[in-house]
GROMACS .gro file of C-alpha atoms in nm:
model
  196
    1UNK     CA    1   3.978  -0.643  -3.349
    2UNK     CA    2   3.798  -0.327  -3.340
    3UNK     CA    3   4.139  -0.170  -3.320
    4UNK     CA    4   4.273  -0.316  -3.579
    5UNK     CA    5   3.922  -0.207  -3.796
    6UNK     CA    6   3.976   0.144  -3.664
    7UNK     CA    7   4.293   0.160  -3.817
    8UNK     CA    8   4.212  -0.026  -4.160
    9UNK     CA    9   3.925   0.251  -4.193
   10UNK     CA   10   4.183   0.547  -4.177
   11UNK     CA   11   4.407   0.380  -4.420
   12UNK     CA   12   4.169   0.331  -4.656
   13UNK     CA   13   3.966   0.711  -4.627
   14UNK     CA   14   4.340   0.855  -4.649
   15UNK     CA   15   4.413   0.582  -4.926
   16UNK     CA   16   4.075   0.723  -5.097
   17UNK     CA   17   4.140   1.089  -5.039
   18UNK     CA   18   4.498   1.085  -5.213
   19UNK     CA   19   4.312   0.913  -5.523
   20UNK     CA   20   3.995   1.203  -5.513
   21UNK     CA   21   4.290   1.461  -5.504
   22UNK     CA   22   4.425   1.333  -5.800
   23UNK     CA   23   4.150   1.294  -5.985
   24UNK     CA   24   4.035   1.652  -5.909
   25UNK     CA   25   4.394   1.717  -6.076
   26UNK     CA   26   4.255   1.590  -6.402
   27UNK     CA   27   3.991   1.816  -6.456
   28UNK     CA   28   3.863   1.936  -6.798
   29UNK     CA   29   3.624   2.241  -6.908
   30UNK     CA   30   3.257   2.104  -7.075
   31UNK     CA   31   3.270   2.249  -7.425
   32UNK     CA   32   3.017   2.527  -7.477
   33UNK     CA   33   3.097   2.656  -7.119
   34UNK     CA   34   3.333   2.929  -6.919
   35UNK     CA   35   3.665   2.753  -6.909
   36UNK     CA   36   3.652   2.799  -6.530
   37UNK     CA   37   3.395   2.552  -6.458
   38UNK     CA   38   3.594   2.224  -6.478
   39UNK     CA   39   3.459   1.881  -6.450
   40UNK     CA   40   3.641   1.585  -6.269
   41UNK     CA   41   3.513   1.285  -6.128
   42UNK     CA   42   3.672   1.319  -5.736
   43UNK     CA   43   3.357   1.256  -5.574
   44UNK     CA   44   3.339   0.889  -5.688
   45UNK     CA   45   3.625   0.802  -5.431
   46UNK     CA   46   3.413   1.000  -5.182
   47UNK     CA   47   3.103   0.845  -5.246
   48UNK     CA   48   3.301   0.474  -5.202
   49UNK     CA   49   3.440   0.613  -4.817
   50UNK     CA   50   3.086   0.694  -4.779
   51UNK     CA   51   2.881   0.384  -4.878
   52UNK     CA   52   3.134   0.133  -4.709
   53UNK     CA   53   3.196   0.299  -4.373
   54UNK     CA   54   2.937   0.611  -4.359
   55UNK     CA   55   2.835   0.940  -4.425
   56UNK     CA   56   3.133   1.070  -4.193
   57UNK     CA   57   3.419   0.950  -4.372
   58UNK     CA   58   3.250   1.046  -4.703
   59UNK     CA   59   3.302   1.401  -4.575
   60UNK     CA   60   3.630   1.292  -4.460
   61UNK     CA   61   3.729   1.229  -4.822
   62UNK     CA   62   3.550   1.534  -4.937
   63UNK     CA   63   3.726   1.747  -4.699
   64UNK     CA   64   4.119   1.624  -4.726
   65UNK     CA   65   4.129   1.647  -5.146
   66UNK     CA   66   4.008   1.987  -5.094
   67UNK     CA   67   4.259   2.086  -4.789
   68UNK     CA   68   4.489   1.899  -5.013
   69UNK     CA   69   4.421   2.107  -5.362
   70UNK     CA   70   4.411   2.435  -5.142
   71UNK     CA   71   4.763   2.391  -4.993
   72UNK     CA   72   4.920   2.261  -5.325
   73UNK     CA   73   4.767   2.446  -5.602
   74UNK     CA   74   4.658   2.727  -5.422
   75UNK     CA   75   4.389   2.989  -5.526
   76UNK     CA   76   4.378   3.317  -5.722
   77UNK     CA   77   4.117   3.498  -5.472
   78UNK     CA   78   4.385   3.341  -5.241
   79UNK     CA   79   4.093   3.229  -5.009
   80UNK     CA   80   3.964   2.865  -5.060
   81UNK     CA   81   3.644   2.998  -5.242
   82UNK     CA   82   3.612   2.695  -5.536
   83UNK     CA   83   3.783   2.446  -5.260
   84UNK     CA   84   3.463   2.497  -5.026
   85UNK     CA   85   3.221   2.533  -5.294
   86UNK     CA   86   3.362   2.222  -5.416
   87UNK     CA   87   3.328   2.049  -5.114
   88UNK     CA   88   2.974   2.153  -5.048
   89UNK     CA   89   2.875   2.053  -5.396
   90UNK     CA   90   3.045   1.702  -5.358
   91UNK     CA   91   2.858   1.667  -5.001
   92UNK     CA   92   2.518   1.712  -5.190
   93UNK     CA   93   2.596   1.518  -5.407
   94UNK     CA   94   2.756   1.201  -5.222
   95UNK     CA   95   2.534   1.255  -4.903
   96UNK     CA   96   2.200   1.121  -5.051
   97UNK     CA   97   2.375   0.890  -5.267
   98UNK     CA   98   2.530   0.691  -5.031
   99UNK     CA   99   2.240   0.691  -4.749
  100UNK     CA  100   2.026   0.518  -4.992
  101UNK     CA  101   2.274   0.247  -5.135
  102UNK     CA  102   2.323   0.155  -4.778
  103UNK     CA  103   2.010   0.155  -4.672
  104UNK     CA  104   1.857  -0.058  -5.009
  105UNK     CA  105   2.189  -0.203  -5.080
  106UNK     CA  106   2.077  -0.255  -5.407
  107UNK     CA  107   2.142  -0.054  -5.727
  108UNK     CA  108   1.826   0.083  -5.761
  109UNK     CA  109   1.892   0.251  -5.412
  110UNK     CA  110   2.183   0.375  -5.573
  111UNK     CA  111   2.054   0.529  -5.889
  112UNK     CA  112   1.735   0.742  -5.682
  113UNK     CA  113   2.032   0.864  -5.430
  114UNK     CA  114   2.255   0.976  -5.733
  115UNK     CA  115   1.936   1.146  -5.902
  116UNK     CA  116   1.866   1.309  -5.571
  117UNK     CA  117   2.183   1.381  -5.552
  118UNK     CA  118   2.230   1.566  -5.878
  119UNK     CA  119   1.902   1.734  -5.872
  120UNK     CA  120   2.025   1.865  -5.485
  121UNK     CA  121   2.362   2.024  -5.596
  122UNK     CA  122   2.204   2.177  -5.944
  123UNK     CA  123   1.950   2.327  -5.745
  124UNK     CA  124   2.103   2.440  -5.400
  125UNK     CA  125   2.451   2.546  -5.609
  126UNK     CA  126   2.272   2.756  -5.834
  127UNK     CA  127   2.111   2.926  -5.566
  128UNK     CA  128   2.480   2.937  -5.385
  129UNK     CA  129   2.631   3.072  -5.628
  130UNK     CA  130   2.382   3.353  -5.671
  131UNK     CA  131   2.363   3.474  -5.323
  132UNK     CA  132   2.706   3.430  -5.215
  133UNK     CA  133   2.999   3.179  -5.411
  134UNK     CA  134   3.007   3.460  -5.726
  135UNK     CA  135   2.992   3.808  -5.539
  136UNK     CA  136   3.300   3.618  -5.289
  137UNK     CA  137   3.502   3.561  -5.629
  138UNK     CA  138   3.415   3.943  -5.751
  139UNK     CA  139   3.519   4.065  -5.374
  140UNK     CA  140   3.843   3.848  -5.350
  141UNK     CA  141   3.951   3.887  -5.714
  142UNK     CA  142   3.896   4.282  -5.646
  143UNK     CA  143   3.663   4.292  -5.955
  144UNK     CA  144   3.394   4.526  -6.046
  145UNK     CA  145   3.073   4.354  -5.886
  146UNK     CA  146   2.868   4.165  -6.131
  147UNK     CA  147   2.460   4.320  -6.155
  148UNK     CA  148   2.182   4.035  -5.989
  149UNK     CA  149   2.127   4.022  -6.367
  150UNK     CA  150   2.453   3.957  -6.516
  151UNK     CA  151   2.496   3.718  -6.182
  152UNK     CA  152   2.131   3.578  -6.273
  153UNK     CA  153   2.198   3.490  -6.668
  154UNK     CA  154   2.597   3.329  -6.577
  155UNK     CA  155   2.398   3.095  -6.314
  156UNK     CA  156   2.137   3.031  -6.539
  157UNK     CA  157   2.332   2.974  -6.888
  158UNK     CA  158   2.703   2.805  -6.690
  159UNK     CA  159   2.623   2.685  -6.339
  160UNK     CA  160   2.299   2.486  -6.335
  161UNK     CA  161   2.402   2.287  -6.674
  162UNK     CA  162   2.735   2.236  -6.510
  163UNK     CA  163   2.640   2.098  -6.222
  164UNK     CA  164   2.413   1.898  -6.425
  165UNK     CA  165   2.654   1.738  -6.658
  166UNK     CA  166   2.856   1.669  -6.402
  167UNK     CA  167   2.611   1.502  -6.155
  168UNK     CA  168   2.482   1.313  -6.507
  169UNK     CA  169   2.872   1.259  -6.623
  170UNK     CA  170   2.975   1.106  -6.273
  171UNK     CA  171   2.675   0.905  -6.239
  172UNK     CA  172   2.784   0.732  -6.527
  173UNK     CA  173   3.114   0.643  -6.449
  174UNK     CA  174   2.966   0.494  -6.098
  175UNK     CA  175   2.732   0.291  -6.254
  176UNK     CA  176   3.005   0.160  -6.498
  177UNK     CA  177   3.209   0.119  -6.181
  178UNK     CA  178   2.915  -0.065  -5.996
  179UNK     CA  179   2.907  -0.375  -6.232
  180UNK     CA  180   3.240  -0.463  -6.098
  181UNK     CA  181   3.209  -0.321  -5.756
  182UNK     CA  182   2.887  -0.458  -5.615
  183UNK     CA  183   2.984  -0.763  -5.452
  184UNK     CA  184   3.263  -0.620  -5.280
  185UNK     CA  185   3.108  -0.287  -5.183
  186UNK     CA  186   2.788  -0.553  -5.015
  187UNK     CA  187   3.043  -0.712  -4.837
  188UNK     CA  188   3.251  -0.463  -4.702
  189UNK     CA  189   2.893  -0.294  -4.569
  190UNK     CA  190   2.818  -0.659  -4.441
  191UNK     CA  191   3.154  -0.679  -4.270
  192UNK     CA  192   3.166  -0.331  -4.111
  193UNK     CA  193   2.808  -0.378  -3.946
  194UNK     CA  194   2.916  -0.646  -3.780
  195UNK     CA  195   3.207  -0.449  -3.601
  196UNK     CA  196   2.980  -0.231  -3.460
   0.00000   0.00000   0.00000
């Protein structure tokens, strides 16, 4: 039995992974700004790995559509710069989400974690990309270095309100997703305690 759960929980985080790669295929700029900041919704199918069977396989997810989007698409600074600032961005994002679903199990839980959530990854990528995500792509892409006030205004004017809309734009589409999810997400936590 707990075999048999082991193996249903690897099928499903690989199941979920494939689907967050794809997704993070189907990205799109935010008009009004830089065309390199792209918005998809890939963390949703982390956030599901991490509700139903824990903060680890949330990661998991997090970690393989990245690996996955490195080795397939590649990069131009040909070092996985936006693949691990992606993945730390998702984590802060995901991380608080899911703690507090499963610990309220309730939407309300939900909603404070994705708040928290999107409040965490403005802030903490922001101050990322400041100190050390930007001067990487200037080093890698052998371009001239930006001045802390050029860096300063891009973070300011792109970055923050990008990571805003998209914390705001995938909250959304999880709490469309919740209305038909919530039984079953309740009940898969229900049924994995009671492996443990």
């Amino acid at each position: 039995m707990m075999q048999q759960s082991k193996v249903k929980k690897h099928v499903t985080v690989g199941m979920l992974s494939s689907i967050a790669y794809l997704l993070m295929m189907l990205d799109f700029p935010f008009p009004g700004l830089p065309s390199f900041l792209q918005i998809d919704f890939s963390d949703v199918p982390a956030l599901i790995a991490a509700i139903v069977f824990g903060p680890a396989a949330g990661l998991m997810v997090e970690a393989i559509k990245n690996i996955l989007h490195y080795l397939i698409q590649g990069s131009a600074t040909g070092v996985p710069v936006g693949e691990i600032s992606n993945f730390i961005a998702g984590s802060l994002f995901i991380l608080p989400s899911a703690y507090l679903f499963r610990r309220f199990k309730n939407l309300k839980g939900l909603l404070v974690g994705l708040a928290i959530g999107t409040l965490l990854m403005t802030v903490i990528m922001s101050i990322l990309n400041y100190f050390v995500i930007m001067p990487a792509y200037t080093l890698f892409l052998n371009m001239p270095a930006m001045t802390s006030e050029a860096t300063r205004q891009l973070v300011v004017a792109a970055i923050l309100p990008f990571n805003l809309i998209k914390g705001l734009s995938v909250t959304l589409l999880i709490i469309a997703l919740m209305s038909k999810m919530r039984t079953w997400l309740t009940n898969q936590l229900v049924i994995n305690y009671k492996q443990v």
